[in-house]
GROMACS .gro file of C-alpha atoms in nm:
model
  241
    1UNK     CA    1   8.093   7.483   9.179
    2UNK     CA    2   8.396   7.680   9.057
    3UNK     CA    3   8.406   7.884   9.377
    4UNK     CA    4   8.448   7.568   9.583
    5UNK     CA    5   8.745   7.465   9.368
    6UNK     CA    6   8.931   7.797   9.389
    7UNK     CA    7   9.215   7.776   9.636
    8UNK     CA    8   9.370   8.045   9.854
    9UNK     CA    9   9.237   8.373   9.981
   10UNK     CA   10   9.138   8.486  10.326
   11UNK     CA   11   8.810   8.335  10.440
   12UNK     CA   12   8.565   8.550  10.635
   13UNK     CA   13   8.334   8.411  10.900
   14UNK     CA   14   8.031   8.533  10.711
   15UNK     CA   15   7.966   8.400  10.364
   16UNK     CA   16   8.049   8.643  10.086
   17UNK     CA   17   7.751   8.798   9.910
   18UNK     CA   18   7.736   8.792   9.617
   19UNK     CA   19   7.925   8.474   9.545
   20UNK     CA   20   8.286   8.494   9.427
   21UNK     CA   21   8.321   8.705   9.112
   22UNK     CA   22   8.511   8.616   8.795
   23UNK     CA   23   8.610   8.813   8.484
   24UNK     CA   24   8.494   8.822   8.122
   25UNK     CA   25   8.654   9.011   7.832
   26UNK     CA   26   8.403   9.151   7.583
   27UNK     CA   27   8.485   9.314   7.249
   28UNK     CA   28   8.218   9.544   7.109
   29UNK     CA   29   8.176   9.713   6.772
   30UNK     CA   30   8.115  10.090   6.740
   31UNK     CA   31   7.742  10.021   6.712
   32UNK     CA   32   7.745   9.846   7.049
   33UNK     CA   33   7.707   9.491   6.920
   34UNK     CA   34   7.918   9.217   7.076
   35UNK     CA   35   8.197   9.091   6.849
   36UNK     CA   36   8.326   8.827   7.087
   37UNK     CA   37   8.314   8.734   7.453
   38UNK     CA   38   8.589   8.546   7.635
   39UNK     CA   39   8.544   8.407   7.985
   40UNK     CA   40   8.891   8.473   8.122
   41UNK     CA   41   8.818   8.292   8.448
   42UNK     CA   42   8.702   7.984   8.257
   43UNK     CA   43   9.047   7.954   8.095
   44UNK     CA   44   9.231   7.941   8.429
   45UNK     CA   45   9.287   7.658   8.676
   46UNK     CA   46   9.106   7.718   9.010
   47UNK     CA   47   9.354   7.497   9.193
   48UNK     CA   48   9.683   7.602   9.035
   49UNK     CA   49   9.595   7.973   8.993
   50UNK     CA   50   9.516   8.034   9.360
   51UNK     CA   51   9.425   8.363   9.528
   52UNK     CA   52   9.693   8.538   9.732
   53UNK     CA   53   9.640   8.421  10.095
   54UNK     CA   54   9.628   8.785  10.214
   55UNK     CA   55   9.338   8.877   9.982
   56UNK     CA   56   8.970   8.816  10.062
   57UNK     CA   57   8.777   8.552   9.871
   58UNK     CA   58   8.539   8.808   9.719
   59UNK     CA   59   8.674   8.773   9.365
   60UNK     CA   60   8.902   8.517   9.211
   61UNK     CA   61   9.108   8.694   8.949
   62UNK     CA   62   9.051   9.074   8.975
   63UNK     CA   63   9.141   9.154   8.613
   64UNK     CA   64   9.282   9.509   8.616
   65UNK     CA   65   9.408   9.564   8.261
   66UNK     CA   66   9.343   9.445   7.908
   67UNK     CA   67   9.515   9.514   7.575
   68UNK     CA   68   9.481   9.374   7.225
   69UNK     CA   69   9.731   9.344   6.940
   70UNK     CA   70   9.677   9.368   6.565
   71UNK     CA   71   9.619   8.994   6.533
   72UNK     CA   72   9.341   8.998   6.793
   73UNK     CA   73   9.535   8.843   7.080
   74UNK     CA   74   9.419   8.963   7.420
   75UNK     CA   75   9.675   9.050   7.688
   76UNK     CA   76   9.530   9.060   8.038
   77UNK     CA   77   9.645   9.108   8.397
   78UNK     CA   78   9.486   8.946   8.704
   79UNK     CA   79   9.597   9.103   9.032
   80UNK     CA   80   9.460   8.858   9.291
   81UNK     CA   81   9.641   8.561   9.140
   82UNK     CA   82   9.950   8.759   9.028
   83UNK     CA   83   9.920   8.643   8.667
   84UNK     CA   84   9.954   8.799   8.322
   85UNK     CA   85   9.832   8.600   8.024
   86UNK     CA   86   9.768   8.603   7.650
   87UNK     CA   87   9.449   8.471   7.489
   88UNK     CA   88   9.470   8.381   7.121
   89UNK     CA   89   9.231   8.523   6.862
   90UNK     CA   90   9.058   8.182   6.878
   91UNK     CA   91   8.996   8.215   7.251
   92UNK     CA   92   9.266   7.981   7.376
   93UNK     CA   93   9.500   8.059   7.665
   94UNK     CA   94   9.843   8.051   7.499
   95UNK     CA   95  10.081   8.209   7.755
   96UNK     CA   96  10.099   8.296   8.125
   97UNK     CA   97  10.355   8.476   8.340
   98UNK     CA   98  10.312   8.468   8.715
   99UNK     CA   99  10.465   8.441   9.063
  100UNK     CA  100  10.742   8.464   9.173
  101UNK     CA  101  10.839   8.699   8.887
  102UNK     CA  102  10.545   8.935   8.950
  103UNK     CA  103  10.315   9.011   9.241
  104UNK     CA  104   9.981   9.202   9.229
  105UNK     CA  105  10.085   9.368   8.900
  106UNK     CA  106   9.898   9.625   8.687
  107UNK     CA  107   9.888   9.767   8.334
  108UNK     CA  108  10.019   9.483   8.118
  109UNK     CA  109  10.059   9.628   7.767
  110UNK     CA  110  10.180   9.523   7.425
  111UNK     CA  111  10.502   9.683   7.298
  112UNK     CA  112  10.572   9.749   6.929
  113UNK     CA  113  10.834   9.470   6.924
  114UNK     CA  114  10.580   9.210   7.041
  115UNK     CA  115  10.706   9.200   7.397
  116UNK     CA  116  10.491   9.266   7.703
  117UNK     CA  117  10.547   9.548   7.951
  118UNK     CA  118  10.425   9.507   8.309
  119UNK     CA  119  10.407   9.735   8.613
  120UNK     CA  120  10.493   9.488   8.887
  121UNK     CA  121  10.355   9.642   9.207
  122UNK     CA  122  10.550   9.396   9.420
  123UNK     CA  123  10.287   9.383   9.695
  124UNK     CA  124  10.297   9.060   9.898
  125UNK     CA  125  10.602   8.936   9.707
  126UNK     CA  126  10.839   8.679   9.857
  127UNK     CA  127  11.090   8.944   9.965
  128UNK     CA  128  11.095   9.311  10.059
  129UNK     CA  129  10.808   9.498   9.897
  130UNK     CA  130  10.923   9.704   9.599
  131UNK     CA  131  10.789   9.781   9.254
  132UNK     CA  132  10.955   9.730   8.916
  133UNK     CA  133  10.888   9.761   8.544
  134UNK     CA  134  10.940   9.449   8.334
  135UNK     CA  135  10.971   9.389   7.961
  136UNK     CA  136  10.899   9.022   7.898
  137UNK     CA  137  10.938   8.822   7.577
  138UNK     CA  138  10.626   8.600   7.558
  139UNK     CA  139  10.800   8.362   7.321
  140UNK     CA  140  11.064   8.269   7.579
  141UNK     CA  141  10.921   8.415   7.904
  142UNK     CA  142  11.258   8.585   7.952
  143UNK     CA  143  11.275   8.926   8.118
  144UNK     CA  144  11.463   9.134   7.860
  145UNK     CA  145  11.462   9.460   8.057
  146UNK     CA  146  11.383   9.557   8.413
  147UNK     CA  147  11.374   9.886   8.602
  148UNK     CA  148  11.427   9.871   8.978
  149UNK     CA  149  11.521  10.174   9.189
  150UNK     CA  150  11.848  10.194   9.382
  151UNK     CA  151  11.788  10.142   9.670
  152UNK     CA  152  11.500   9.917   9.568
  153UNK     CA  153  11.244  10.035   9.823
  154UNK     CA  154  11.257  10.393   9.693
  155UNK     CA  155  11.016  10.289   9.418
  156UNK     CA  156  10.703  10.119   9.553
  157UNK     CA  157  10.331  10.145   9.488
  158UNK     CA  158  10.124   9.864   9.635
  159UNK     CA  159   9.824   9.911   9.405
  160UNK     CA  160   9.695  10.108   9.102
  161UNK     CA  161   9.988  10.254   8.891
  162UNK     CA  162  10.118  10.189   8.540
  163UNK     CA  163  10.391  10.238   8.282
  164UNK     CA  164  10.389  10.364   7.924
  165UNK     CA  165  10.665  10.311   7.667
  166UNK     CA  166  10.761  10.632   7.488
  167UNK     CA  167  10.858  10.666   7.118
  168UNK     CA  168  11.223  10.725   7.215
  169UNK     CA  169  11.238  10.404   7.423
  170UNK     CA  170  11.203  10.571   7.763
  171UNK     CA  171  10.932  10.460   8.003
  172UNK     CA  172  10.685  10.697   8.171
  173UNK     CA  173  10.605  10.550   8.513
  174UNK     CA  174  10.306  10.628   8.732
  175UNK     CA  175  10.393  10.548   9.095
  176UNK     CA  176  10.027  10.571   9.179
  177UNK     CA  177   9.996  10.566   9.557
  178UNK     CA  178  10.254  10.842   9.609
  179UNK     CA  179  10.127  11.058   9.321
  180UNK     CA  180  10.469  11.052   9.155
  181UNK     CA  181  10.524  11.048   8.780
  182UNK     CA  182  10.873  10.996   8.642
  183UNK     CA  183  11.043  10.892   8.320
  184UNK     CA  184  11.341  10.658   8.298
  185UNK     CA  185  11.582  10.586   8.015
  186UNK     CA  186  11.679  10.230   7.922
  187UNK     CA  187  11.991  10.280   8.134
  188UNK     CA  188  11.768  10.328   8.439
  189UNK     CA  189  11.848  10.698   8.472
  190UNK     CA  190  11.555  10.914   8.586
  191UNK     CA  191  11.532  11.190   8.323
  192UNK     CA  192  11.207  11.362   8.432
  193UNK     CA  193  10.997  11.370   8.749
  194UNK     CA  194  10.678  11.534   8.876
  195UNK     CA  195  10.494  11.493   9.208
  196UNK     CA  196  10.129  11.593   9.217
  197UNK     CA  197  10.022  11.882   9.441
  198UNK     CA  198   9.663  11.758   9.422
  199UNK     CA  199   9.532  11.547   9.709
  200UNK     CA  200   9.209  11.404   9.842
  201UNK     CA  201   9.111  11.256  10.175
  202UNK     CA  202   9.004  10.907  10.271
  203UNK     CA  203   8.896  10.914  10.633
  204UNK     CA  204   9.189  11.070  10.818
  205UNK     CA  205   9.435  10.988  10.540
  206UNK     CA  206   9.557  11.232  10.276
  207UNK     CA  207   9.583  11.054   9.942
  208UNK     CA  208   9.761  11.183   9.628
  209UNK     CA  209   9.669  10.876   9.423
  210UNK     CA  210   9.701  10.871   9.044
  211UNK     CA  211   9.561  10.561   8.875
  212UNK     CA  212   9.733  10.598   8.537
  213UNK     CA  213   9.930  10.858   8.338
  214UNK     CA  214   9.991  10.916   7.966
  215UNK     CA  215  10.222  11.154   7.783
  216UNK     CA  216  10.080  11.346   7.486
  217UNK     CA  217  10.286  11.528   7.224
  218UNK     CA  218  10.217  11.895   7.141
  219UNK     CA  219  10.063  11.787   6.809
  220UNK     CA  220   9.793  11.575   6.977
  221UNK     CA  221   9.442  11.697   6.878
  222UNK     CA  222   9.351  11.754   7.243
  223UNK     CA  223   9.624  12.015   7.294
  224UNK     CA  224   9.733  12.134   6.948
  225UNK     CA  225   9.673  12.505   6.908
  226UNK     CA  226   9.556  12.548   7.266
  227UNK     CA  227   9.714  12.759   7.536
  228UNK     CA  228   9.805  12.557   7.844
  229UNK     CA  229   9.834  12.745   8.172
  230UNK     CA  230   9.918  12.500   8.453
  231UNK     CA  231   9.961  12.778   8.709
  232UNK     CA  232   9.588  12.852   8.686
  233UNK     CA  233   9.509  12.497   8.798
  234UNK     CA  234   9.730  12.545   9.104
  235UNK     CA  235   9.560  12.876   9.178
  236UNK     CA  236   9.220  12.709   9.166
  237UNK     CA  237   9.348  12.435   9.397
  238UNK     CA  238   9.441  12.696   9.658
  239UNK     CA  239   9.130  12.908   9.603
  240UNK     CA  240   9.313  13.194   9.434
  241UNK     CA  241   9.077  13.218   9.137
   0.00000   0.00000   0.00000
């Protein structure tokens, strides 16, 4: 019944099997028991929150990130409908942010100041495709900070990707489809950059994709007291032992 109400999307001649998919957010305790379950799709409007006309009608929302704050509010991102939203601790949809401000976005995350950071992929947007990083105030829906490259199309990743706010206020950006990681200051200056030498193949295409990236300090338990030798990884990549 809901599938028939959902608007948009590219219809195939053959009926989709299985039927159109939706999304559910589930919180579990360390022992594996379910604490709460929220039907994200059930909170949205199948007519107003329509699928991008260039996407197939296999799934409605395609939720690609989820985050939770100290009060229990759930922040989620739905790529197919270009929408970021907040669900209250009581399970109510209390805020949404959508087109034309964002398009096929990823990695919506809470910031320490209560704002929301979004990697806006910019795929299928209403102008030239380009990506950007947004800091949005959910109280006012105002964009308080934005990073866009100059020229704009020098920073673009149509899918995957993410951004992580650093303790000093900089933002670590994962330009996923090009395998590029870089860090920008609040002024927009690029202060660090790395391009992966690691690739894979997909058919005849060489892909350097990186889904997400995080920066860890030298005191992190995973690396503290350990010797890191990145050159050995490159040697293994090229079969040099």
